[in-house]
mmCIF file of C-alpha atoms in Angstrom:
data_model
loop_
_atom_site.group_PDB
_atom_site.id
_atom_site.type_symbol
_atom_site.label_atom_id
_atom_site.label_comp_id
_atom_site.label_asym_id
_atom_site.label_seq_id
_atom_site.Cartn_x
_atom_site.Cartn_y
_atom_site.Cartn_z
ATOM 1 C CA UNK O 138 93.628 83.832 85.971
ATOM 2 C CA UNK O 139 97.300 84.743 85.687
ATOM 3 C CA UNK O 140 99.751 84.789 88.572
ATOM 4 C CA UNK O 141 103.008 86.710 88.312
ATOM 5 C CA UNK O 142 105.562 86.218 91.058
ATOM 6 C CA UNK O 143 106.700 89.816 91.216
ATOM 7 C CA UNK O 144 106.636 92.861 88.990
ATOM 8 C CA UNK O 145 110.152 94.319 89.035
ATOM 9 C CA UNK O 146 110.601 95.727 85.541
ATOM 10 C CA UNK O 147 108.748 97.431 82.715
ATOM 11 C CA UNK O 148 108.461 94.305 80.580
ATOM 12 C CA UNK O 149 106.785 92.204 83.274
ATOM 13 C CA UNK O 150 104.567 95.071 84.402
ATOM 14 C CA UNK O 151 103.482 95.857 80.842
ATOM 15 C CA UNK O 152 102.516 92.232 80.233
ATOM 16 C CA UNK O 153 100.518 92.178 83.469
ATOM 17 C CA UNK O 154 98.642 95.392 82.621
ATOM 18 C CA UNK O 155 97.934 94.225 79.052
ATOM 19 C CA UNK O 156 96.605 90.900 80.357
ATOM 20 C CA UNK O 157 94.381 92.709 82.862
ATOM 21 C CA UNK O 158 93.064 95.053 80.160
ATOM 22 C CA UNK O 159 92.094 92.075 77.988
ATOM 23 C CA UNK O 160 89.928 90.613 80.733
ATOM 24 C CA UNK O 161 92.302 88.360 82.650
ATOM 25 C CA UNK O 162 92.392 88.385 86.421
ATOM 26 C CA UNK O 163 96.035 89.086 87.272
ATOM 27 C CA UNK O 164 97.637 88.629 90.691
ATOM 28 C CA UNK O 165 101.171 89.771 91.401
ATOM 29 C CA UNK O 166 103.428 91.164 94.091
ATOM 30 C CA UNK O 167 105.081 94.549 94.082
ATOM 31 C CA UNK O 168 107.435 96.041 96.653
ATOM 32 C CA UNK O 169 105.933 99.210 98.147
ATOM 33 C CA UNK O 170 105.420 100.581 101.657
ATOM 34 C CA UNK O 171 101.639 100.621 101.383
ATOM 35 C CA UNK O 172 98.769 100.036 98.963
ATOM 36 C CA UNK O 173 98.754 103.576 97.558
ATOM 37 C CA UNK O 174 102.451 103.299 96.738
ATOM 38 C CA UNK O 175 101.709 100.662 94.094
ATOM 39 C CA UNK O 176 100.507 103.292 91.614
ATOM 40 C CA UNK O 177 103.601 105.539 91.618
ATOM 41 C CA UNK O 178 105.785 102.414 91.622
ATOM 42 C CA UNK O 179 104.163 101.135 88.427
ATOM 43 C CA UNK O 180 104.493 104.579 86.835
ATOM 44 C CA UNK O 181 108.205 104.637 87.776
ATOM 45 C CA UNK O 182 108.568 101.422 85.771
ATOM 46 C CA UNK O 183 107.425 103.316 82.681
ATOM 47 C CA UNK O 184 103.759 102.341 82.459
ATOM 48 C CA UNK O 185 101.231 104.854 81.195
ATOM 49 C CA UNK O 186 99.053 106.417 83.932
ATOM 50 C CA UNK O 187 95.760 105.875 82.067
ATOM 51 C CA UNK O 188 96.540 102.159 81.655
ATOM 52 C CA UNK O 189 97.466 101.736 85.323
ATOM 53 C CA UNK O 190 94.382 103.630 86.510
ATOM 54 C CA UNK O 191 92.137 101.491 84.306
ATOM 55 C CA UNK O 192 93.691 98.076 84.942
ATOM 56 C CA UNK O 193 94.189 98.086 88.730
ATOM 57 C CA UNK O 194 91.026 96.995 90.542
ATOM 58 C CA UNK O 195 92.521 96.535 94.001
ATOM 59 C CA UNK O 196 95.790 96.648 95.916
ATOM 60 C CA UNK O 197 96.390 94.761 99.154
ATOM 61 C CA UNK O 198 99.266 95.668 101.468
ATOM 62 C CA UNK O 199 100.071 93.317 104.318
ATOM 63 C CA UNK O 200 102.485 92.899 107.205
ATOM 64 C CA UNK O 201 103.007 90.145 109.742
ATOM 65 C CA UNK O 202 103.118 91.012 113.436
ATOM 66 C CA UNK O 203 103.802 88.817 116.443
ATOM 67 C CA UNK O 204 100.701 87.397 118.117
ATOM 68 C CA UNK O 205 100.317 87.766 121.887
ATOM 69 C CA UNK O 206 100.446 84.434 123.722
ATOM 70 C CA UNK O 207 96.892 83.519 124.729
ATOM 71 C CA UNK O 208 98.104 81.834 127.910
ATOM 72 C CA UNK O 209 99.798 84.859 129.461
ATOM 73 C CA UNK O 210 97.963 87.790 127.852
ATOM 74 C CA UNK O 211 97.187 90.606 130.254
ATOM 75 C CA UNK O 212 96.187 94.289 130.063
ATOM 76 C CA UNK O 213 99.022 96.790 129.830
ATOM 77 C CA UNK O 214 99.173 100.529 130.489
ATOM 78 C CA UNK O 215 100.078 102.779 127.553
ATOM 79 C CA UNK O 216 101.909 106.024 128.260
ATOM 80 C CA UNK O 217 100.006 109.268 127.845
ATOM 81 C CA UNK O 218 102.663 110.474 125.400
ATOM 82 C CA UNK O 219 102.035 107.499 123.110
ATOM 83 C CA UNK O 220 98.263 107.907 123.470
ATOM 84 C CA UNK O 221 98.599 111.567 122.474
ATOM 85 C CA UNK O 222 100.911 110.802 119.566
ATOM 86 C CA UNK O 223 98.576 108.133 118.163
ATOM 87 C CA UNK O 224 95.341 109.963 119.101
ATOM 88 C CA UNK O 225 94.159 107.096 121.313
ATOM 89 C CA UNK O 226 91.386 107.683 123.816
ATOM 90 C CA UNK O 227 91.984 106.879 127.509
ATOM 91 C CA UNK O 228 89.346 104.119 127.496
ATOM 92 C CA UNK O 229 91.192 102.043 124.864
ATOM 93 C CA UNK O 230 92.622 98.908 126.507
ATOM 94 C CA UNK O 231 95.741 97.260 125.086
ATOM 95 C CA UNK O 232 97.476 93.993 125.978
ATOM 96 C CA UNK O 233 100.817 92.252 126.117
ATOM 97 C CA UNK O 234 102.109 88.821 127.072
ATOM 98 C CA UNK O 235 103.887 88.693 130.412
ATOM 99 C CA UNK O 236 105.770 85.529 129.389
ATOM 100 C CA UNK O 237 105.102 81.908 130.345
ATOM 101 C CA UNK O 238 106.285 78.368 129.668
ATOM 102 C CA UNK O 239 104.074 78.021 126.567
ATOM 103 C CA UNK O 240 105.745 80.999 124.832
ATOM 104 C CA UNK O 241 109.238 80.434 126.277
ATOM 105 C CA UNK O 242 108.929 83.654 128.258
ATOM 106 C CA UNK O 243 108.604 85.872 125.165
ATOM 107 C CA UNK O 244 104.938 86.839 125.571
ATOM 108 C CA UNK O 245 104.343 85.953 121.900
ATOM 109 C CA UNK O 246 103.166 82.801 120.137
ATOM 110 C CA UNK O 247 102.720 82.830 116.368
ATOM 111 C CA UNK O 248 101.924 85.644 113.970
ATOM 112 C CA UNK O 249 98.926 87.458 112.562
ATOM 113 C CA UNK O 250 98.482 89.791 109.635
ATOM 114 C CA UNK O 251 97.553 93.435 109.388
ATOM 115 C CA UNK O 252 96.109 94.590 106.077
ATOM 116 C CA UNK O 253 95.310 97.623 103.941
ATOM 117 C CA UNK O 254 93.042 97.188 100.903
ATOM 118 C CA UNK O 255 92.654 99.982 98.367
ATOM 119 C CA UNK O 256 89.889 99.706 95.783
ATOM 120 C CA UNK O 257 90.398 102.746 93.548
ATOM 121 C CA UNK O 258 87.414 104.960 92.785
ATOM 122 C CA UNK O 259 87.194 107.805 90.245
ATOM 123 C CA UNK O 260 89.005 110.420 92.412
ATOM 124 C CA UNK O 261 91.865 107.976 93.073
ATOM 125 C CA UNK O 262 92.081 107.028 89.380
ATOM 126 C CA UNK O 263 92.224 110.745 88.485
ATOM 127 C CA UNK O 264 95.153 111.218 90.886
ATOM 128 C CA UNK O 265 96.972 108.292 89.250
ATOM 129 C CA UNK O 266 96.460 109.875 85.820
ATOM 130 C CA UNK O 267 97.924 113.134 87.208
ATOM 131 C CA UNK O 268 100.922 111.158 88.542
ATOM 132 C CA UNK O 269 100.143 112.127 92.133
ATOM 133 C CA UNK O 270 102.369 110.897 94.945
ATOM 134 C CA UNK O 271 101.555 107.846 97.007
ATOM 135 C CA UNK O 272 100.781 110.126 99.966
ATOM 136 C CA UNK O 273 98.219 112.095 97.953
ATOM 137 C CA UNK O 274 96.606 108.893 96.697
ATOM 138 C CA UNK O 275 96.533 107.502 100.240
ATOM 139 C CA UNK O 276 94.851 110.621 101.660
ATOM 140 C CA UNK O 277 92.195 110.475 98.947
ATOM 141 C CA UNK O 278 91.654 106.724 99.457
ATOM 142 C CA UNK O 279 91.176 107.228 103.202
ATOM 143 C CA UNK O 280 88.718 110.058 102.544
ATOM 144 C CA UNK O 281 86.682 108.825 99.585
ATOM 145 C CA UNK O 282 87.215 105.040 99.598
ATOM 146 C CA UNK O 283 87.094 104.767 103.403
ATOM 147 C CA UNK O 284 90.306 102.748 103.200
ATOM 148 C CA UNK O 285 91.563 101.307 106.470
ATOM 149 C CA UNK O 286 95.338 101.763 106.635
ATOM 150 C CA UNK O 287 97.899 99.303 107.940
ATOM 151 C CA UNK O 288 98.204 101.404 111.094
ATOM 152 C CA UNK O 289 94.427 101.533 111.614
ATOM 153 C CA UNK O 290 94.124 97.763 111.178
ATOM 154 C CA UNK O 291 97.143 97.202 113.426
ATOM 155 C CA UNK O 292 95.697 99.352 116.211
ATOM 156 C CA UNK O 293 92.385 97.521 115.836
ATOM 157 C CA UNK O 294 94.178 94.150 116.141
ATOM 158 C CA UNK O 295 95.993 95.488 119.229
ATOM 159 C CA UNK O 296 92.671 96.587 120.755
ATOM 160 C CA UNK O 297 91.302 93.088 120.118
ATOM 161 C CA UNK O 298 94.296 91.641 121.968
ATOM 162 C CA UNK O 299 95.824 89.842 118.989
ATOM 163 C CA UNK O 300 99.085 91.818 119.061
ATOM 164 C CA UNK O 301 100.751 94.576 121.029
ATOM 165 C CA UNK O 302 100.464 98.252 120.177
ATOM 166 C CA UNK O 303 104.249 98.344 119.659
ATOM 167 C CA UNK O 304 104.079 95.532 117.096
ATOM 168 C CA UNK O 305 101.196 97.246 115.268
ATOM 169 C CA UNK O 306 102.871 100.643 115.123
ATOM 170 C CA UNK O 307 106.251 99.184 114.202
ATOM 171 C CA UNK O 308 104.826 97.281 111.247
ATOM 172 C CA UNK O 309 102.843 100.171 109.781
ATOM 173 C CA UNK O 310 104.038 103.272 108.005
ATOM 174 C CA UNK O 311 104.426 106.419 110.069
ATOM 175 C CA UNK O 312 102.253 108.732 107.985
ATOM 176 C CA UNK O 313 98.863 107.079 108.511
#
């Protein structure tokens, strides 16, 4: 197993891809807005599309959101405009923290993660080879890989009462 702090340049990225292609398990970080954006980012660094499509076995995007205080959590009404914008049904219940002594009146205590995990399949790999945009790759991953986006996971965490809808939407990209 090889761990690389961050891939920022062609030299580091090339070494990581070559190590992965020779059978090593490589973990690294890469600055992108979402999981699908990792592929165009690596191509921008000068890597060959066929190498990237072959070597990458999974990409995890993550964000931290504030966790609702368990001591003062209560249901909250969501405006119809926001429900319409996010395609949320009327029966979906969301929560917030009203503020208490345990959370210093903020309504939040701690953090939790929201995640997006893309495991590329053949259609996604073909898009990478064609140098498709991150948006095209994301649409295909949602359709054929059944990828759950950051926004989807965030809304799910908000429905479970872990975070607020505002935190979930604010931490995810707008084009989910």
